[in-house]
Short mmCIF file of C-alpha atoms in Angstrom, two decimals:
data_model
loop_
_atom_site.label_atom_id
_atom_site.label_comp_id
_atom_site.label_asym_id
_atom_site.label_seq_id
_atom_site.Cartn_x
_atom_site.Cartn_y
_atom_site.Cartn_z
CA MET W 1 0.41 -0.86 -17.61
CA ASP W 2 1.60 3.12 -17.55
CA ILE W 3 1.82 5.77 -14.58
CA GLU W 4 -0.67 8.22 -15.79
CA LYS W 5 1.27 11.63 -16.21
CA PRO W 6 -0.27 14.58 -17.18
CA ALA W 7 2.21 16.56 -19.25
CA SER W 8 1.58 19.63 -16.85
CA ALA W 9 2.10 18.11 -13.95
CA GLN W 10 5.36 19.49 -12.14
CA GLN W 11 7.06 16.61 -10.53
CA SER W 12 8.26 17.15 -7.04
CA VAL W 13 11.13 16.27 -5.79
CA GLN W 14 10.86 12.51 -4.39
CA PRO W 15 11.90 11.98 -0.80
CA ALA W 16 14.85 9.83 0.67
CA ILE W 17 14.09 6.34 2.46
CA ILE W 18 16.40 6.36 5.49
CA LEU W 19 16.29 2.64 6.64
CA VAL W 20 17.97 3.34 10.59
CA ARG W 21 20.38 0.58 12.07
CA PRO W 22 18.35 -2.33 9.49
CA GLN W 23 19.19 -5.41 11.01
CA LEU W 24 18.98 -8.16 7.56
CA GLY W 25 20.30 -7.00 4.26
CA GLU W 26 17.61 -9.10 2.73
CA ASN W 27 15.51 -6.37 4.01
CA ILE W 28 17.18 -3.38 2.66
CA GLY W 29 17.16 -5.47 -0.73
CA LYS W 30 13.26 -5.61 -0.57
CA ALA W 31 12.76 -1.90 0.38
CA ALA W 32 14.88 -1.29 -2.43
CA ARG W 33 12.12 -3.47 -4.26
CA ALA W 34 9.38 -1.96 -2.74
CA MET W 35 10.89 1.90 -3.29
CA LEU W 36 11.53 1.45 -6.96
CA ASN W 37 8.19 -0.49 -7.81
CA PHE W 38 6.67 3.29 -6.55
CA GLY W 39 9.52 5.36 -8.64
CA LEU W 40 11.52 5.93 -5.77
CA THR W 41 15.20 5.60 -6.09
CA GLU W 42 16.98 7.53 -2.78
CA MET W 43 17.56 5.35 -0.14
CA ARG W 44 19.92 5.93 3.09
CA LEU W 45 21.52 3.91 5.28
CA VAL W 46 22.17 4.88 9.06
CA ALA W 47 24.52 2.46 10.66
CA PRO W 48 23.27 -0.82 9.17
CA ARG W 49 23.74 -4.09 11.69
CA ASP W 50 26.05 -6.04 9.69
CA GLY W 51 27.74 -3.38 7.60
CA TRP W 52 27.49 -2.18 4.09
CA PRO W 53 27.53 -3.41 1.08
CA ASN W 54 25.85 -6.36 2.39
CA PRO W 55 25.64 -9.86 0.23
CA MET W 56 22.47 -10.35 1.12
CA ALA W 57 20.39 -7.38 0.27
CA GLY W 58 20.97 -7.50 -3.73
CA PRO W 59 19.37 -11.30 -4.49
CA ALA W 60 16.31 -9.49 -2.09
CA ALA W 61 15.97 -6.77 -4.20
CA SER W 62 14.93 -8.50 -7.62
CA GLY W 63 16.66 -5.98 -9.89
CA ALA W 64 16.65 -3.24 -7.87
CA ASP W 65 20.78 -3.76 -7.46
CA GLN W 66 21.11 0.62 -8.93
CA ILE W 67 19.11 1.55 -5.85
CA LEU W 68 21.44 -0.68 -3.42
CA ALA W 69 25.04 0.90 -5.45
CA GLU W 70 23.77 4.03 -4.55
CA ALA W 71 22.46 4.11 -1.31
CA LYS W 72 24.31 6.58 0.87
CA LEU W 73 25.48 5.40 4.28
CA PHE W 74 25.64 7.67 7.12
CA ASP W 75 26.75 7.31 10.80
CA ASN W 76 23.82 8.84 12.46
CA VAL W 77 20.37 9.73 11.93
CA ALA W 78 21.48 13.71 12.32
CA ASP W 79 24.30 13.33 9.18
CA ALA W 80 21.51 11.06 7.10
CA VAL W 81 18.71 14.20 7.24
CA ALA W 82 21.10 17.41 7.27
CA ASP W 83 19.97 18.48 3.65
CA ILE W 84 16.34 17.56 4.36
CA THR W 85 14.11 20.19 5.30
CA HIS W 86 10.90 17.70 5.98
CA VAL W 87 11.55 14.75 8.24
CA TYR W 88 8.83 12.22 8.76
CA ALA W 89 9.48 9.53 11.11
CA THR W 90 7.06 6.09 10.79
CA THR W 91 6.11 4.55 14.23
CA VAL W 92 3.72 2.65 15.13
CA ARG W 93 4.09 3.33 19.15
CA LYS W 94 2.35 6.31 20.84
CA ARG W 95 5.58 7.76 22.30
CA GLY W 96 4.29 10.92 23.70
CA ILE W 97 6.10 13.09 21.68
CA ASP W 98 4.01 15.95 20.39
CA LYS W 99 4.43 15.78 16.90
CA PRO W 100 1.65 15.60 14.18
CA VAL W 101 0.82 12.41 13.41
CA PHE W 102 -0.21 11.82 9.45
CA THR W 103 -1.56 8.78 7.85
CA PRO W 104 1.12 7.64 4.45
CA GLN W 105 -2.07 9.13 2.56
CA GLU W 106 -1.74 12.91 3.97
CA ALA W 107 1.98 12.73 3.98
CA ALA W 108 2.74 11.75 0.71
CA TYR W 109 0.11 14.77 -0.41
CA GLN W 110 2.55 16.94 2.13
CA ILE W 111 5.75 15.25 0.26
CA HIS W 112 4.23 16.41 -2.92
CA ALA W 113 3.24 20.07 -1.80
CA GLN W 114 5.48 21.52 -0.03
CA PRO W 115 8.87 22.80 -1.17
CA GLY W 116 11.69 21.58 0.09
CA LYS W 117 13.23 17.87 0.15
CA SER W 118 11.27 15.32 2.45
CA ALA W 119 12.82 12.19 3.71
CA ILE W 120 11.05 9.39 5.62
CA LEU W 121 12.56 7.50 8.80
CA PHE W 122 12.26 3.25 8.60
CA GLY W 123 13.84 2.42 12.30
CA ALA W 124 15.33 -1.08 12.82
CA GLU W 125 12.91 -4.53 12.27
CA ARG W 126 12.34 -5.61 15.45
CA SER W 127 12.65 -2.25 17.80
CA GLY W 128 11.47 0.94 15.19
CA LEU W 129 12.85 4.38 15.82
CA GLU W 130 14.65 5.36 18.93
CA THR W 131 12.38 7.89 21.00
CA GLU W 132 15.84 10.18 20.24
CA GLU W 133 15.68 9.27 16.52
CA VAL W 134 12.16 10.41 16.00
CA GLY W 135 13.60 14.14 17.73
CA TYR W 136 14.96 14.49 14.21
CA ALA W 137 11.57 14.39 12.46
CA ARG W 138 8.86 17.38 11.85
CA SER W 139 6.02 14.65 11.84
CA ILE W 140 5.43 11.35 12.56
CA ILE W 141 3.86 8.87 9.69
CA THR W 142 1.64 5.99 11.15
CA VAL W 143 0.15 3.45 8.76
CA PRO W 144 -3.50 2.54 10.25
CA ILE W 145 -3.07 -1.17 10.70
CA ASN W 146 -5.05 -3.74 12.77
CA PRO W 147 -5.23 -2.83 16.30
CA GLU W 148 -5.34 -6.64 16.92
CA PHE W 149 -2.86 -7.87 14.87
CA GLY W 150 -0.79 -5.26 13.43
CA SER W 151 2.67 -6.62 12.47
CA LEU W 152 3.71 -4.63 9.46
CA ASN W 153 7.27 -5.54 8.56
CA LEU W 154 9.84 -2.70 7.13
CA ALA W 155 9.38 -3.55 3.69
CA GLN W 156 5.67 -3.56 4.26
CA ALA W 157 6.38 -0.10 5.56
CA VAL W 158 7.97 0.92 2.97
CA ILE W 159 5.75 0.12 0.12
CA ILE W 160 2.86 1.64 1.46
CA CYS W 161 4.59 4.88 2.05
CA ALA W 162 5.75 4.75 -1.85
CA TYR W 163 2.96 3.34 -3.32
CA GLU W 164 1.08 6.40 -1.59
CA TRP W 165 3.72 8.94 -3.25
CA SER W 166 3.56 7.93 -6.15
CA LYS W 167 0.07 7.79 -6.25
CA ASN W 168 -0.43 11.66 -5.59
CA GLN W 169 2.54 12.45 -8.64
CA SER W 170 0.47 14.24 -10.83
CA LEU W 171 -0.75 16.25 -8.12
CA SER W 172 2.69 18.08 -6.96
CA MET W 173 2.23 22.03 -6.84
CA PRO W 174 4.85 24.62 -7.78
CA PRO W 175 6.47 25.99 -5.06
CA SER W 176 5.00 28.87 -3.30
CA VAL W 177 7.11 31.85 -3.35
CA ASP W 178 5.71 34.41 -1.25
CA MET W 179 6.98 32.44 1.86
CA LEU W 180 10.60 31.35 2.36
CA ASP W 181 11.18 27.23 2.56
CA ALA W 182 11.89 25.83 5.62
CA ALA W 183 15.01 25.22 6.75
CA PRO W 184 16.97 21.96 5.58
CA GLN W 185 17.63 19.80 9.39
CA GLY W 186 20.98 20.33 9.07
CA GLU W 187 20.59 24.39 9.54
CA PHE W 188 18.06 22.94 13.11
CA GLU W 189 21.06 20.78 14.46
CA GLY W 190 23.30 23.43 13.49
CA MET W 191 21.46 25.39 15.73
CA ILE W 192 20.01 22.74 18.36
CA GLY W 193 23.86 21.90 19.06
CA HIS W 194 24.80 25.51 19.54
CA LEU W 195 22.20 25.96 22.31
CA PHE W 196 22.93 22.77 23.49
CA GLU W 197 26.74 24.24 24.19
CA ILE W 198 25.39 27.18 25.92
CA LEU W 199 22.83 24.83 28.02
CA LYS W 200 26.03 23.03 29.06
CA GLU W 201 28.22 25.85 29.84
CA LYS W 202 25.86 27.11 31.99
CA ASP W 203 24.71 23.48 33.82
CA TYR W 204 21.57 23.88 32.52
CA PHE W 205 21.48 19.81 32.43
CA PHE W 206 21.34 19.05 35.46
CA PRO W 207 21.10 15.70 37.00
CA PRO W 208 23.58 14.91 34.25
CA GLU W 209 21.85 11.47 33.80
CA ARG W 210 18.75 13.16 32.54
CA SER W 211 20.57 15.39 29.90
CA GLU W 212 19.64 13.14 26.79
CA VAL W 213 15.91 13.35 28.09
CA THR W 214 15.90 17.10 27.90
CA LYS W 215 17.72 16.71 24.85
CA ASN W 216 15.45 15.00 23.19
CA THR W 217 12.55 17.13 24.42
CA LEU W 218 14.20 20.25 23.35
CA ARG W 219 15.06 18.97 19.68
CA ASN W 220 11.45 17.87 19.38
CA LEU W 221 10.29 21.14 20.24
CA LEU W 222 12.49 23.49 18.29
CA THR W 223 12.00 21.28 15.16
CA LYS W 224 8.46 21.14 15.35
CA PRO W 225 7.74 24.85 14.25
CA SER W 226 9.73 24.59 10.76
CA TRP W 227 11.50 27.74 10.71
CA ASN W 228 12.92 29.20 7.95
CA SER W 229 16.58 30.07 7.30
CA GLN W 230 16.24 33.33 8.02
CA GLU W 231 14.38 32.63 11.71
CA ILE W 232 17.13 30.26 12.59
CA ARG W 233 19.98 32.71 11.60
CA THR W 234 17.73 34.87 14.37
CA LEU W 235 17.50 32.78 17.23
CA ARG W 236 20.92 31.80 17.16
CA GLY W 237 21.59 35.31 17.14
CA VAL W 238 19.84 34.91 20.37
CA PHE W 239 21.56 32.04 21.57
CA SER W 240 24.45 33.38 20.53
CA THR W 241 23.88 36.52 23.24
CA PHE W 242 22.74 33.86 25.97
CA GLY W 243 26.25 32.45 25.39
CA LYS W 244 28.03 35.87 25.69
CA SER W 245 25.96 36.83 28.56
CA LYS W 246 27.15 36.35 32.27
CA GLN W 247 23.95 37.66 33.43
CA SER W 248 20.37 36.31 33.31
CA PRO W 249 19.00 36.15 29.70
CA ARG W 250 16.06 38.10 30.28
CA ASN W 251 18.70 41.17 30.01
CA MET K 1 -2.09 3.52 17.11
CA ASP K 2 -6.16 2.68 16.47
CA ILE K 3 -8.21 2.48 13.02
CA GLU K 4 -10.69 5.49 13.83
CA LYS K 5 -14.20 3.75 13.09
CA PRO K 6 -16.72 6.19 13.55
CA ALA K 7 -19.76 4.97 15.60
CA SER K 8 -22.11 5.69 13.27
CA ALA K 9 -20.11 3.80 10.47
CA GLN K 10 -21.62 0.96 9.14
CA GLN K 11 -19.56 -2.14 8.45
CA SER K 12 -19.46 -3.02 4.91
CA VAL K 13 -18.99 -7.24 3.83
CA GLN K 14 -15.29 -7.46 3.54
CA PRO K 15 -13.74 -8.70 0.49
CA ALA K 16 -12.37 -12.34 -0.16
CA ILE K 17 -8.75 -12.96 -0.61
CA ILE K 18 -8.49 -15.66 -3.70
CA LEU K 19 -4.97 -16.72 -4.59
CA VAL K 20 -4.92 -19.15 -7.81
CA ARG K 21 -2.92 -21.78 -8.26
CA PRO K 22 -0.29 -20.15 -5.60
CA GLN K 23 3.38 -21.58 -6.09
CA LEU K 24 5.04 -21.28 -2.32
CA GLY K 25 3.16 -21.83 0.96
CA GLU K 26 5.40 -19.21 1.94
CA ASN K 27 3.59 -16.72 -0.26
CA ILE K 28 0.16 -17.63 1.11
CA GLY K 29 1.43 -17.30 4.72
CA LYS K 30 2.62 -13.52 3.76
CA ALA K 31 -0.34 -13.12 1.69
CA ALA K 32 -2.52 -13.74 5.18
CA ARG K 33 -0.19 -11.54 7.27
CA ALA K 34 -0.74 -8.56 4.68
CA MET K 35 -4.65 -9.46 4.91
CA LEU K 36 -4.40 -9.59 8.68
CA ASN K 37 -2.80 -6.24 8.58
CA PHE K 38 -5.61 -4.58 6.93
CA GLY K 39 -8.26 -6.42 9.04
CA LEU K 40 -9.23 -8.81 6.11
CA THR K 41 -9.84 -12.59 6.89
CA GLU K 42 -11.27 -14.18 3.92
CA MET K 43 -8.68 -16.09 2.24
CA ARG K 44 -9.95 -18.48 -0.65
CA LEU K 45 -7.08 -20.98 -2.11
CA VAL K 46 -7.55 -22.44 -5.57
CA ALA K 47 -5.48 -25.45 -6.28
CA PRO K 48 -2.07 -24.72 -4.53
CA ARG K 49 0.64 -25.85 -6.64
CA ASP K 50 1.88 -28.14 -3.37
CA GLY K 51 -1.70 -29.13 -1.93
CA TRP K 52 -3.21 -28.06 1.22
CA PRO K 53 -2.08 -27.24 4.02
CA ASN K 54 1.08 -26.62 3.77
CA PRO K 55 3.78 -26.52 6.18
CA MET K 56 5.79 -23.60 4.95
CA ALA K 57 2.29 -21.28 4.70
CA GLY K 58 2.59 -20.99 8.81
CA PRO K 59 5.77 -19.89 9.56
CA ALA K 60 5.20 -16.81 6.83
CA ALA K 61 2.40 -15.83 8.88
CA SER K 62 3.95 -13.93 11.58
CA GLY K 63 0.92 -15.05 13.91
CA ALA K 64 -1.86 -14.87 10.98
CA ASP K 65 -2.32 -18.41 11.47
CA GLN K 66 -6.24 -18.30 12.05
CA ILE K 67 -6.47 -16.75 8.56
CA LEU K 68 -4.86 -19.92 6.99
CA ALA K 69 -6.59 -21.96 9.48
CA GLU K 70 -9.90 -20.91 7.86
CA ALA K 71 -8.98 -20.75 4.22
CA LYS K 72 -11.38 -22.39 1.93
CA LEU K 73 -10.14 -25.03 -0.74
CA PHE K 74 -11.50 -24.95 -4.09
CA ASP K 75 -10.43 -26.87 -7.27
CA ASN K 76 -10.78 -23.80 -9.86
CA VAL K 77 -12.24 -20.45 -10.18
CA ALA K 78 -15.25 -20.90 -11.06
CA ASP K 79 -16.32 -22.98 -7.58
CA ALA K 80 -14.21 -20.15 -5.59
CA VAL K 81 -16.77 -17.29 -6.81
CA ALA K 82 -20.14 -18.99 -7.32
CA ASP K 83 -20.87 -16.94 -4.12
CA ILE K 84 -19.28 -13.47 -5.33
CA THR K 85 -21.32 -10.75 -6.47
CA HIS K 86 -18.36 -8.64 -7.23
CA VAL K 87 -15.48 -10.46 -9.10
CA TYR K 88 -12.31 -8.24 -9.28
CA ALA K 89 -8.84 -9.30 -10.86
CA THR K 90 -5.29 -8.26 -10.63
CA THR K 91 -3.32 -8.32 -13.58
CA VAL K 92 -0.86 -6.34 -14.79
CA ARG K 93 -0.80 -7.18 -18.70
CA LYS K 94 -3.51 -6.04 -21.24
CA ARG K 95 -4.66 -8.87 -22.62
CA GLY K 96 -7.20 -7.47 -24.71
CA ILE K 97 -10.50 -8.23 -22.45
CA ASP K 98 -12.67 -5.18 -22.75
CA LYS K 99 -13.60 -5.03 -18.81
CA PRO K 100 -13.23 -1.76 -16.71
CA VAL K 101 -9.78 -0.98 -15.37
CA PHE K 102 -9.51 0.12 -11.68
CA THR K 103 -6.93 0.89 -9.41
CA PRO K 104 -6.63 -0.77 -5.67
CA GLN K 105 -8.16 2.44 -4.62
CA GLU K 106 -11.10 3.08 -7.06
CA ALA K 107 -11.95 -0.62 -6.30
CA ALA K 108 -12.23 -0.40 -2.46
CA TYR K 109 -14.42 2.36 -2.85
CA GLN K 110 -16.52 0.25 -5.24
CA ILE K 111 -16.24 -2.59 -2.94
CA HIS K 112 -17.31 -0.68 0.32
CA ALA K 113 -19.85 1.69 -1.83
CA GLN K 114 -21.67 -1.39 -3.42
CA PRO K 115 -24.20 -4.30 -2.25
CA GLY K 116 -22.89 -7.58 -2.34
CA LYS K 117 -19.93 -9.67 -1.60
CA SER K 118 -16.77 -8.81 -3.67
CA ALA K 119 -13.77 -10.90 -4.42
CA ILE K 120 -10.43 -10.33 -5.82
CA LEU K 121 -7.97 -12.61 -7.68
CA PHE K 122 -4.48 -13.04 -7.41
CA GLY K 123 -2.96 -14.88 -9.85
CA ALA K 124 0.00 -17.51 -9.58
CA GLU K 125 3.61 -15.66 -8.48
CA ARG K 126 5.52 -16.46 -11.99
CA SER K 127 2.31 -16.43 -14.40
CA GLY K 128 -0.58 -14.48 -13.17
CA LEU K 129 -3.80 -14.63 -14.01
CA GLU K 130 -4.39 -16.90 -16.94
CA THR K 131 -6.83 -15.26 -19.30
CA GLU K 132 -9.68 -17.84 -18.68
CA GLU K 133 -9.81 -17.01 -14.75
CA VAL K 134 -9.85 -13.41 -15.85
CA GLY K 135 -12.92 -14.16 -17.74
CA TYR K 136 -14.50 -14.55 -14.37
CA ALA K 137 -14.29 -10.98 -12.96
CA ARG K 138 -16.13 -7.86 -13.67
CA SER K 139 -13.52 -6.04 -13.50
CA ILE K 140 -9.64 -5.61 -13.52
CA ILE K 141 -7.96 -4.20 -10.58
CA THR K 142 -4.12 -2.85 -12.19
CA VAL K 143 -1.51 -1.41 -9.66
CA PRO K 144 -0.21 1.71 -11.02
CA ILE K 145 3.78 0.55 -10.97
CA ASN K 146 7.24 1.69 -12.41
CA PRO K 147 6.43 0.95 -16.10
CA GLU K 148 10.18 0.53 -16.15
CA PHE K 149 10.48 -1.80 -13.67
CA GLY K 150 7.05 -3.33 -12.30
CA SER K 151 7.94 -6.79 -10.13
CA LEU K 152 5.12 -6.14 -7.39
CA ASN K 153 5.37 -9.64 -5.99
CA LEU K 154 1.77 -11.62 -4.22
CA ALA K 155 2.07 -10.18 -1.23
CA GLN K 156 2.42 -7.12 -2.03
CA ALA K 157 -0.22 -7.10 -4.34
CA VAL K 158 -2.30 -8.02 -1.29
CA ILE K 159 -1.37 -5.77 0.96
CA ILE K 160 -1.98 -2.49 -1.60
CA CYS K 161 -5.16 -4.26 -2.33
CA ALA K 162 -6.00 -4.70 1.78
CA TYR K 163 -4.69 -1.57 2.68
CA GLU K 164 -7.23 0.36 0.53
CA TRP K 165 -10.12 -1.29 1.87
CA SER K 166 -9.45 -0.60 5.19
CA LYS K 167 -8.50 2.85 4.49
CA ASN K 168 -11.99 3.25 3.45
CA GLN K 169 -13.49 1.32 6.11
CA SER K 170 -15.49 4.07 7.81
CA LEU K 171 -17.05 5.36 4.30
CA SER K 172 -19.01 2.19 3.50
CA MET K 173 -22.29 3.12 2.95
CA PRO K 174 -25.56 1.76 3.72
CA PRO K 175 -26.91 -0.41 0.65
CA SER K 176 -29.12 1.01 -1.82
CA VAL K 177 -32.43 -0.22 -1.39
CA ASP K 178 -33.97 0.93 -4.52
CA MET K 179 -31.85 -1.42 -6.72
CA LEU K 180 -31.61 -5.24 -7.05
CA ASP K 181 -28.52 -6.40 -6.07
CA ALA K 182 -26.31 -7.35 -9.45
CA ALA K 183 -26.49 -11.28 -9.14
CA PRO K 184 -23.61 -13.52 -7.22
CA GLN K 185 -21.07 -14.80 -10.12
CA GLY K 186 -22.51 -18.35 -9.52
CA GLU K 187 -25.80 -17.41 -11.41
CA PHE K 188 -23.85 -16.17 -14.16
CA GLU K 189 -21.78 -19.41 -14.55
CA GLY K 190 -25.53 -21.05 -14.54
CA MET K 191 -26.40 -18.52 -17.24
CA ILE K 192 -23.19 -19.01 -19.30
CA GLY K 193 -23.34 -22.88 -18.93
CA HIS K 194 -27.13 -22.83 -19.74
CA LEU K 195 -25.67 -20.97 -22.94
CA PHE K 196 -22.53 -23.19 -24.04
CA GLU K 197 -24.88 -26.19 -24.01
CA ILE K 198 -27.36 -24.88 -26.15
CA LEU K 199 -24.51 -23.57 -28.10
CA LYS K 200 -22.98 -26.60 -28.25
CA GLU K 201 -25.72 -28.84 -29.56
CA LYS K 202 -26.28 -26.20 -31.91
CA ASP K 203 -22.64 -26.72 -33.58
CA TYR K 204 -22.08 -22.93 -32.82
CA PHE K 205 -18.32 -24.05 -31.53
CA PHE K 206 -16.48 -24.09 -34.83
CA PRO K 207 -13.99 -24.81 -35.27
CA PRO K 208 -13.47 -26.91 -32.20
CA GLU K 209 -9.78 -25.76 -31.09
CA ARG K 210 -11.54 -22.22 -31.31
CA SER K 211 -14.18 -23.36 -29.18
CA GLU K 212 -12.68 -22.13 -25.50
CA VAL K 213 -10.95 -18.92 -26.84
CA THR K 214 -14.99 -18.28 -28.40
CA LYS K 215 -16.51 -19.12 -24.67
CA ASN K 216 -13.74 -16.64 -22.81
CA THR K 217 -15.46 -14.27 -25.32
CA LEU K 218 -18.97 -14.96 -24.67
CA ARG K 219 -18.28 -15.20 -20.70
CA ASN K 220 -16.31 -11.70 -20.77
CA LEU K 221 -18.99 -9.80 -22.49
CA LEU K 222 -22.08 -11.94 -20.15
CA THR K 223 -20.89 -11.06 -16.94
CA LYS K 224 -20.13 -7.67 -17.44
CA PRO K 225 -23.47 -5.62 -17.44
CA SER K 226 -23.82 -6.77 -13.57
CA TRP K 227 -27.32 -8.41 -14.27
CA ASN K 228 -29.64 -8.91 -11.19
CA SER K 229 -30.98 -12.04 -10.48
CA GLN K 230 -34.36 -11.26 -11.93
CA GLU K 231 -32.62 -10.22 -15.40
CA ILE K 232 -30.73 -13.28 -15.72
CA ARG K 233 -33.71 -15.65 -14.96
CA THR K 234 -35.30 -13.87 -18.13
CA LEU K 235 -32.14 -14.27 -20.36
CA ARG K 236 -32.20 -17.90 -19.29
CA GLY K 237 -35.45 -17.89 -20.34
CA VAL K 238 -34.60 -16.46 -23.54
CA PHE K 239 -31.45 -19.23 -24.17
CA SER K 240 -34.14 -21.92 -23.18
CA THR K 241 -36.48 -20.82 -25.89
CA PHE K 242 -33.57 -21.21 -28.09
CA GLY K 243 -32.78 -24.61 -27.03
CA LYS K 244 -36.19 -25.72 -27.54
CA SER K 245 -36.64 -24.34 -30.96
CA LYS K 246 -35.75 -26.54 -33.84
CA GLN K 247 -36.17 -23.23 -35.64
CA SER K 248 -33.87 -20.13 -36.10
CA PRO K 249 -33.53 -18.36 -32.67
CA ARG K 250 -35.08 -14.95 -34.34
CA ASN K 251 -38.56 -16.55 -34.27
#
């Protein structure tokens, strides 16, 4: 059994699989196995509940130990996606977040076709991704499952995304040269942090207990357009101007 | 999260998932969960190693208990596929069997498009399907996985086939009325058994230790063309003629 790889096909950059607050080491191992089955090798872990490394992960990986050994550990989603251009969040619940929703198949096409590195976020086993974590994503991936049953576990969600990616390996397209690439998420975070700082100084976040919700709203809004690095520099120039001005931003 | 179902889409008959000699009850449960996640409900079990029902299956099914409760038990593959028109065998190994090989995606399209009931055979956890069991299938399904790793477990293989089937649910097509349906496997078995009987009387199977291999070769050959019921009746007429004649079959 061979994976078909036409000699002419340009291999696209493979997406990172990011497990956010995974609970069981066994599930981390199963996810690694699911990845390697379909040729994905880059795993990132955000704050695994039982620490890392986890002795339960290896046996469940059934030979995909190298994925676990090379997995990168992060404290939070922001750091884990700092170098990623296209962040996808897998979620089954509608969260009132106005982001484009794609099937694993559609996302796989995009990951191959678009220049820049992609990553797919998977939430904790029971709770999934928090609204704030979804905020780091440009797009949502929803696996269309039986609405009357729907209990896809972590490794199952990973395997379906990895499977769809592997199917389209031969479809990857050369990067477009006429357009600047969308900026990686770290640049967005720099810009968003910059904005939050200025807004805080201006007492924008009021009442204080609403500030996290407001920040989420802003992050979602700002992450959406996939601005390129130049556009982000321009926007930060705008924000800096707000920060400096003692007058209304309108002037 | 909803499955999109255009009102105009005609639902095709869902394929039966047939687990052949499954070893662990836990894996039967996981397969049931994988099925129900994507809307498949008909499970058949052929000679499960630890008998049936199996107390380990329920907990692993995570709520898909109804699938297990309604699972039909069979002694052998022949009985399990007797009412099936299109039998697919999942296998990763090349076995020198000259049957068409399809991806899960291609098979899913066919299952929706072709009239008649389909089934997908999955082999035992360690060993997969035996050559003789593959002989009952018209076609092979191979999940294209990483050739350097490749360790898809039973539930993973089931979930990918079920997932591909569910994706095409809205694409199901009305049955063609101009063509007779391919005959169900039971009719093929009737014909094949009929032929074997006659051949045995004529000492065709010689030497005796090669007879199982020879029978497999014949079953593969005869199952391949997807003859319809009328064609099978015609062939059986031919075979009967052979059986009756004391002379060479050529006359």
